Amino acid sequence: MKKTSAMSSATSDAPRRELPHPFVILFFLAILATLATYLIPSGAYERTTNEQGRSVIVDGTYQLMDSTPIGLLDFFNALFQGMSAGSSIIFYLIIIGGTFGVLRQTRAIEGLVALILRKLAGREILIIPIMMVFFATCSATYGMIEGSIIYIFILLPLVRRAGYDAIVAAAIPLIGTAIGYTGSFLNPFNVGVAQTIAGLPLFSGMPFRILCWVILVSLSAGYVMLYARRVQANPLRSHVHDIVHDTAPADGGDAPVTAELNRRHLWILAAFAISLAVVIYGSSTLGWYLKEMAGMFFLLGIVTGILGGMRANDIARAFSNGCKDMMEGALAVGLAYTIVVIVQESQTIDTIIHFLSDIVSGASSTLASLGMFAAQSLMNFIVTSGSGQAALTMPVMVPLADLADVNRQVAVLAFQFGDGISNAFTPTAGWLMAGLAIAGIPWSRWMRFMLPLIVVLYGTCAVLVLIANQFVWPAA
């Protein structure tokens, strides 16, 4: 411990350029989006409401409109509008932070970490594939995304005690969830919406999608495991070794925090497990979303404090401190939503969709399928919501697929691949920035870690799109 601390101190004394804060990155992107409104003409498609009650684009109805660029005052108003648009996620994350503030105060997590490490002694690396498969399954089936962030609180002390770094703790839920979306086969929010708009049987083509899911999850888990092994062998090879004290104890003392599971801890962990089971069941079966999930976690925070023998004032203070710890990540969500507000208010988002559709139209079947994948990938940097992107783009992509002799299943596959991968690295994904803030990882360092995997995933998905277009779902 002393050796590591000395090493960290020596590193911190060395001159280095300060990394941009996540707020700086998002604010800069919002400025770029604002400047783009002076270059990109305004335009709009006609929209109609489909049988599911969703607003969808009517293909072939795009028309140019008078430009409505975002002015200086409008820009700062958009910051407030972004916070307002993301308010449900923001308050959900704040409540999550408060609940985990109470949970950390009981030290039940430390006791659980100690138990897991004893059981997996010498095999700690198995935590990575087991948990990534869990997150990928949850997102591929019922569409869990924001809910995965809470696990970073648990994984941080676990991976640190195993000799890994904060990037591993963040990668397990963030990459696992994003890849689950990428290869999803039962997710109602991306595949379900896209297939409905495309007029395909709901969740059809599942065998090939499951195969894609297995391939993508295997590649991602293998990459994270290789990185974890490298950091364990040499902590200086961590991308965050100079800014995150991975071996620091949770309470800031000089020795690692150790805790043995006692009866109170077992009751607390049981309550936590029951709450997660209820949330999973409610969101997958009862249509629960952020409001109901936040209510369950608020209740969990109170129950945790009571089971931990805490007084009411102690619970309130722990909850408040937890909310403060989550504030940076929560506000990052609002800043990410600001960019969406800007392109919507300026009426440039339909122009971008029209431009991307022009790239795809008139190409051969092979090029068109790859073009759809590229177009959907670019679109996800602006619209990170799977159902939102499907509603915007699929009404345009479906007729283009028909004209280019591309099976509609391939068009849906190109959409879900484009929608999923960038969720693991685009700064406009509020849930990602919130997760990185929890783990204390600058986005620039996350990108340094992600870049090789990004190349592998995009290349693999391009190959899978071609295979699907040529062999699995060839056009009739």
XYZ file of C-alpha atoms in Angstrom:
476
model
C 0.000 0.000 0.000
C 2.773 2.428 0.900
C 4.643 1.558 -2.258
C 1.570 2.226 -4.374
C 0.874 5.491 -2.578
C 4.438 6.630 -3.137
C 4.166 5.712 -6.770
C 0.909 7.647 -7.110
C 2.446 10.641 -5.343
C 5.456 10.620 -7.623
C 3.214 10.410 -10.630
C 1.022 13.253 -9.425
C 4.104 15.464 -8.980
C 5.064 14.990 -12.625
C 3.794 17.778 -14.915
C 0.845 16.752 -17.029
C -1.919 18.493 -18.912
C -5.213 18.574 -17.057
C -7.882 16.412 -18.661
C -11.148 18.062 -19.746
C -14.036 17.662 -17.341
C -17.085 15.784 -18.737
C -19.067 19.029 -18.500
C -16.457 20.780 -20.658
C -16.689 18.056 -23.309
C -20.486 18.139 -23.398
C -20.602 21.953 -23.381
C -18.159 22.036 -26.315
C -20.294 19.516 -28.235
C -23.371 21.636 -27.555
C -21.541 24.664 -29.006
C -20.619 22.655 -32.106
C -24.236 21.542 -32.495
C -25.322 25.192 -32.213
C -22.819 26.333 -34.846
C -24.016 23.517 -37.117
C -27.523 25.004 -37.078
C -26.106 27.927 -39.116
C -24.692 25.531 -41.717
C -27.318 22.787 -41.909
C -30.601 23.920 -43.487
C -33.811 23.393 -41.584
C -36.274 20.875 -42.936
C -39.016 18.541 -41.883
C -40.798 15.340 -42.794
C -44.505 14.931 -42.373
C -45.297 12.662 -39.444
C -48.141 10.349 -38.646
C -49.131 8.218 -35.682
C -48.859 4.461 -36.210
C -50.985 1.738 -34.654
C -48.749 1.653 -31.578
C -49.314 5.364 -30.964
C -45.779 6.381 -31.989
C -45.041 9.380 -34.167
C -43.237 8.176 -37.324
C -41.880 9.865 -40.433
C -43.758 9.626 -43.725
C -41.144 8.739 -46.346
C -40.868 11.033 -49.347
C -42.353 14.071 -47.574
C -39.152 15.913 -46.644
C -39.285 19.642 -47.389
C -36.861 22.487 -46.764
C -37.989 25.175 -44.350
C -36.840 28.613 -43.315
C -33.684 28.236 -41.271
C -34.066 28.586 -37.532
C -30.505 28.691 -36.167
C -29.948 28.695 -32.419
C -29.033 32.144 -31.083
C -26.955 32.963 -28.022
C -29.916 33.243 -25.653
C -31.558 30.175 -27.230
C -28.363 28.237 -26.582
C -28.409 28.941 -22.862
C -32.146 28.290 -22.776
C -31.417 24.904 -24.350
C -29.218 24.053 -21.379
C -32.243 24.425 -19.124
C -34.458 22.564 -21.601
C -31.952 19.720 -21.707
C -32.015 19.446 -17.932
C -35.799 19.480 -18.055
C -35.952 16.858 -20.821
C -33.625 14.592 -18.860
C -35.206 15.322 -15.484
C -36.670 11.854 -15.011
C -33.277 10.200 -15.497
C -31.541 12.909 -13.462
C -33.756 12.422 -10.426
C -33.621 8.655 -10.840
C -29.821 8.791 -10.633
C -29.888 11.136 -7.639
C -32.189 8.769 -5.744
C -29.934 5.848 -6.709
C -26.958 7.768 -5.334
C -28.756 8.457 -2.089
C -29.724 4.820 -1.621
C -26.174 3.651 -2.198
C -24.937 6.301 0.189
C -26.963 4.551 2.892
C -25.834 1.124 1.686
C -22.161 2.123 1.809
C -22.604 3.436 5.342
C -23.659 -0.046 6.526
C -20.478 -1.626 5.013
C -22.563 -4.514 3.715
C -20.905 -4.114 0.303
C -17.423 -4.478 1.800
C -18.515 -7.673 3.532
C -19.942 -9.050 0.289
C -16.765 -8.143 -1.598
C -14.616 -9.959 0.957
C -16.806 -13.064 0.690
C -16.758 -13.122 -3.127
C -12.997 -12.723 -3.239
C -12.551 -15.582 -0.806
C -14.797 -17.817 -2.915
C -13.051 -16.823 -6.159
C -9.532 -16.787 -4.771
C -7.203 -17.090 -7.746
C -10.177 -16.934 -10.152
C -11.272 -13.305 -9.720
C -11.144 -12.844 -13.476
C -14.387 -14.848 -13.740
C -16.258 -11.877 -12.310
C -15.889 -10.139 -15.674
C -17.530 -12.661 -18.074
C -20.201 -13.681 -15.548
C -21.341 -10.123 -14.892
C -21.026 -8.975 -18.513
C -23.229 -11.859 -19.650
C -25.733 -10.823 -16.973
C -25.865 -7.198 -18.163
C -25.920 -8.161 -21.840
C -28.798 -10.552 -21.197
C -30.811 -7.941 -19.314
C -30.395 -5.313 -22.045
C -30.958 -7.804 -24.896
C -34.247 -8.996 -23.430
C -36.090 -6.290 -21.534
C -33.947 -3.265 -22.392
C -32.160 -2.448 -19.140
C -29.811 0.487 -19.571
C -29.959 3.180 -16.860
C -30.436 0.471 -14.233
C -26.981 -0.939 -14.944
C -25.275 2.161 -13.564
C -26.067 1.271 -9.955
C -23.869 -1.826 -10.122
C -20.752 0.313 -10.540
C -20.992 1.104 -6.817
C -20.723 -2.608 -6.032
C -18.129 -3.451 -8.665
C -15.692 -0.661 -7.755
C -14.544 -2.128 -4.417
C -14.778 -5.645 -5.830
C -12.435 -5.129 -8.787
C -10.068 -2.955 -6.767
C -9.605 -5.679 -4.203
C -8.972 -8.100 -7.094
C -6.129 -5.883 -8.378
C -7.930 -4.273 -11.323
C -8.827 -0.622 -11.871
C -11.909 1.595 -12.105
C -12.117 1.122 -15.867
C -12.823 -2.583 -15.359
C -15.559 -1.733 -12.844
C -17.202 0.631 -15.338
C -16.621 -1.571 -18.395
C -18.491 -4.570 -16.986
C -21.926 -2.883 -16.816
C -21.452 -0.144 -19.444
C -20.014 -2.291 -22.227
C -22.131 -5.279 -21.219
C -25.331 -3.241 -21.477
C -24.353 -1.538 -24.746
C -23.412 -4.849 -26.355
C -26.665 -6.380 -25.149
C -28.479 -3.641 -27.064
C -26.270 -4.211 -30.091
C -27.081 -7.912 -30.338
C -30.545 -7.727 -28.779
C -33.155 -10.304 -29.743
C -36.072 -9.601 -27.361
C -35.555 -5.922 -26.552
C -38.897 -4.159 -27.106
C -37.302 -0.713 -27.271
C -35.078 -1.208 -30.308
C -35.745 -4.488 -32.144
C -39.413 -4.493 -31.137
C -40.076 -0.943 -32.347
C -37.957 -1.338 -35.495
C -39.587 -4.613 -36.560
C -43.042 -3.196 -35.907
C -42.344 -0.184 -38.136
C -40.797 -2.488 -40.765
C -43.922 -4.656 -40.784
C -42.039 -7.760 -39.645
C -43.273 -10.375 -37.146
C -42.295 -9.245 -33.662
C -38.898 -10.646 -32.583
C -38.578 -12.713 -35.752
C -35.119 -13.759 -36.925
C -34.101 -14.526 -33.364
C -31.624 -17.394 -34.004
C -29.214 -15.247 -36.032
C -29.552 -12.341 -33.621
C -28.701 -14.642 -30.704
C -25.624 -15.800 -32.618
C -24.603 -12.153 -33.119
C -25.163 -11.515 -29.420
C -22.913 -14.439 -28.441
C -20.135 -13.275 -30.776
C -20.242 -9.646 -29.626
C -20.459 -10.460 -25.914
C -17.562 -12.928 -26.228
C -15.361 -10.382 -27.986
C -16.183 -7.664 -25.459
C -15.721 -9.824 -22.363
C -12.455 -11.184 -23.743
C -11.162 -7.663 -24.351
C -12.021 -6.499 -20.827
C -10.420 -9.638 -19.354
C -7.196 -9.033 -21.290
C -7.075 -5.455 -20.049
C -7.779 -6.544 -16.469
C -4.958 -9.114 -16.589
C -2.582 -6.473 -17.914
C -3.458 -4.027 -15.122
C -3.212 -6.717 -12.478
C 0.280 -7.644 -13.674
C 1.422 -4.023 -13.910
C -0.773 -1.254 -12.409
C 1.155 1.361 -14.400
C -0.459 -0.013 -17.573
C -3.851 1.160 -16.327
C -5.217 4.056 -18.357
C -6.166 5.780 -15.101
C -3.219 4.863 -12.881
C -2.242 8.509 -12.458
C -5.673 9.900 -11.647
C -7.507 7.124 -9.790
C -6.105 5.603 -6.591
C -7.391 2.117 -7.278
C -5.958 0.661 -4.102
C -7.244 3.416 -1.850
C -9.640 2.302 0.831
C -13.263 3.319 0.648
C -13.022 5.515 3.717
C -9.758 7.249 2.807
C -7.694 5.584 5.568
C -4.236 4.100 5.351
C -5.294 0.455 5.167
C -7.832 -1.363 3.047
C -11.284 -1.585 4.539
C -12.197 -5.115 5.545
C -15.560 -6.249 6.796
C -17.020 -9.592 7.651
C -20.600 -10.355 6.780
C -22.773 -10.269 9.846
C -26.481 -10.858 10.325
C -27.395 -7.237 9.633
C -25.396 -7.319 6.393
C -27.193 -10.471 5.273
C -30.589 -8.881 5.862
C -29.494 -5.758 3.977
C -28.162 -7.745 1.010
C -31.338 -9.830 0.978
C -33.412 -6.636 0.806
C -31.178 -5.371 -1.996
C -31.551 -8.627 -3.963
C -35.323 -8.633 -3.507
C -35.532 -5.015 -4.670
C -33.498 -5.780 -7.799
C -35.701 -8.794 -8.538
C -38.823 -6.654 -8.159
C -37.356 -3.940 -10.413
C -36.380 -6.488 -13.079
C -39.818 -8.102 -12.960
C -41.622 -4.762 -12.963
C -39.640 -3.303 -15.874
C -39.824 -6.476 -17.979
C -43.417 -7.534 -17.235
C -45.389 -4.670 -15.701
C -44.101 -1.851 -17.880
C -42.245 -0.090 -15.083
C -39.834 2.662 -15.970
C -37.846 5.286 -14.101
C -40.616 6.508 -11.781
C -41.410 3.072 -10.393
C -37.755 2.032 -10.287
C -36.810 5.206 -8.408
C -39.622 4.584 -5.929
C -38.324 1.079 -5.232
C -34.783 2.313 -4.638
C -36.005 5.118 -2.394
C -37.818 2.509 -0.318
C -34.693 0.329 -0.362
C -32.636 3.202 1.070
C -34.979 3.571 4.018
C -35.185 -0.178 4.631
C -31.392 -0.487 4.384
C -30.888 2.162 7.036
C -33.385 0.544 9.380
C -31.855 -2.909 8.925
C -28.413 -1.399 9.484
C -29.476 -0.042 12.853
C -29.076 3.586 11.743
C -30.981 6.468 13.329
C -33.297 8.572 11.165
C -30.835 11.485 11.065
C -27.984 9.138 10.119
C -30.052 7.722 7.264
C -30.876 11.219 6.047
C -27.226 12.328 6.174
C -25.983 9.197 4.383
C -28.691 9.606 1.746
C -27.810 13.266 1.248
C -24.096 12.479 0.884
C -24.924 9.787 -1.661
C -26.998 12.272 -3.657
C -24.058 14.681 -3.689
C -21.763 11.949 -5.021
C -24.185 11.307 -7.903
C -24.800 14.954 -8.803
C -22.012 15.209 -11.385
C -23.234 12.171 -13.289
C -26.845 13.317 -13.093
C -26.046 16.760 -14.492
C -24.050 15.131 -17.305
C -27.313 13.559 -18.451
C -28.937 16.981 -18.717
C -26.018 18.366 -20.720
C -26.226 15.408 -23.100
C -29.938 16.096 -23.605
C -29.086 19.712 -24.454
C -27.549 18.581 -27.730
C -30.741 16.741 -28.662
C -32.803 19.813 -27.805
C -30.621 21.991 -30.059
C -31.010 19.818 -33.165
C -34.736 19.464 -32.523
C -35.402 23.152 -31.892
C -33.410 24.153 -34.994
C -35.324 21.584 -37.093
C -32.064 20.207 -38.470
C -32.541 16.624 -37.302
C -34.829 15.727 -40.229
C -32.303 17.279 -42.631
C -29.617 15.008 -41.203
C -31.904 11.989 -41.637
C -32.650 13.028 -45.226
C -28.938 13.429 -45.969
C -28.131 9.989 -44.593
C -30.963 8.401 -46.568
C -29.617 9.969 -49.780
C -26.280 8.248 -49.145
C -27.986 4.864 -48.925
C -30.401 5.237 -51.845
C -29.337 4.069 -55.287
C -26.586 1.747 -54.010
C -26.238 -1.980 -54.604
C -27.697 -4.394 -52.085
C -24.299 -4.948 -50.456
C -23.358 -1.281 -50.292
C -26.859 -0.291 -49.206
C -26.801 -2.672 -46.243
C -23.418 -1.313 -45.135
C -24.623 2.225 -45.794
C -27.609 1.659 -43.520
C -25.295 0.426 -40.790
C -23.083 3.507 -41.210
C -26.064 5.878 -41.318
C -27.631 4.400 -38.190
C -24.264 4.548 -36.410
C -23.916 8.240 -37.191
C -27.505 8.921 -36.212
C -27.002 7.402 -32.777
C -24.540 10.141 -31.875
C -27.510 12.526 -31.993
C -30.410 10.309 -30.911
C -29.169 7.802 -28.325
C -32.640 6.465 -27.510
C -33.203 3.143 -29.269
C -36.958 3.580 -29.657
C -36.507 7.244 -30.586
C -33.977 6.433 -33.293
C -36.155 3.627 -34.641
C -39.155 5.944 -34.867
C -37.068 8.578 -36.671
C -35.081 6.468 -39.107
C -36.892 3.201 -39.831
C -39.785 4.817 -41.747
C -37.109 6.140 -44.132
C -34.821 3.098 -44.152
C -37.563 0.538 -44.835
C -38.578 1.894 -48.276
C -34.908 2.447 -49.101
C -34.239 -1.202 -48.244
C -37.039 -2.272 -50.574
C -35.651 -0.137 -53.414
C -32.095 -1.435 -52.865
C -33.248 -5.072 -52.740
C -32.247 -5.385 -49.057
C -34.309 -7.628 -46.805
C -36.093 -5.660 -44.096
C -34.587 -7.946 -41.457
C -31.158 -6.735 -42.581
C -32.344 -3.128 -42.282
C -33.420 -3.833 -38.682
C -30.094 -5.558 -37.959
C -28.183 -2.567 -39.352
C -30.280 -0.311 -37.130
C -29.676 -2.249 -33.919
C -25.936 -2.541 -34.590
C -25.699 1.188 -35.293
C -27.849 1.989 -32.275
C -25.916 -0.213 -29.859
C -22.151 0.086 -30.279
C -21.816 3.844 -29.921
C -23.776 3.746 -26.651
C -20.555 2.448 -25.112
C -18.523 5.550 -25.990
C -20.492 8.508 -27.348
C -20.462 11.454 -24.908
C -24.048 12.282 -25.885
C -25.203 9.122 -24.069
C -26.119 10.566 -20.695
C -26.204 7.214 -18.888
C -22.636 6.488 -20.058
C -21.316 9.838 -18.850
C -23.105 9.305 -15.543
C -21.462 5.888 -15.161
C -18.025 7.283 -15.933
C -18.580 10.062 -13.404
C -19.455 7.505 -10.727
C -16.265 5.573 -11.480
C -14.174 8.771 -11.655
C -13.019 8.123 -15.235
C -12.473 11.021 -17.657
C -14.137 10.395 -21.013
C -10.814 10.869 -22.835
C -9.243 8.032 -20.819
C -12.301 5.855 -21.441
C -11.880 6.424 -25.187
C -8.222 5.430 -24.969
C -9.360 2.152 -23.424
C -12.289 1.677 -25.826
C -10.662 2.498 -29.179
C -9.310 -0.997 -30.044
C -12.610 -2.588 -29.031
C -14.584 -0.025 -31.057
C -12.628 -0.952 -34.192
C -13.161 -4.674 -33.557
C -16.890 -4.288 -32.871
C -17.641 -2.106 -35.888
C -15.620 -4.402 -38.134
C -17.335 -7.502 -36.749
C -20.803 -5.977 -37.123
C -20.063 -4.927 -40.700
C -19.137 -8.533 -41.489
C -22.292 -9.804 -39.757
C -24.436 -7.384 -41.788
C -22.856 -8.670 -44.992
C -23.393 -12.298 -43.939
C -27.014 -11.554 -43.086
C -27.541 -9.786 -46.415
C -25.918 -12.507 -48.497
C -26.798 -15.742 -46.723
C -29.259 -15.365 -43.841
C -31.850 -12.955 -45.212
C -31.134 -12.523 -48.934
C -33.653 -10.374 -50.733
C -36.426 -12.339 -52.426
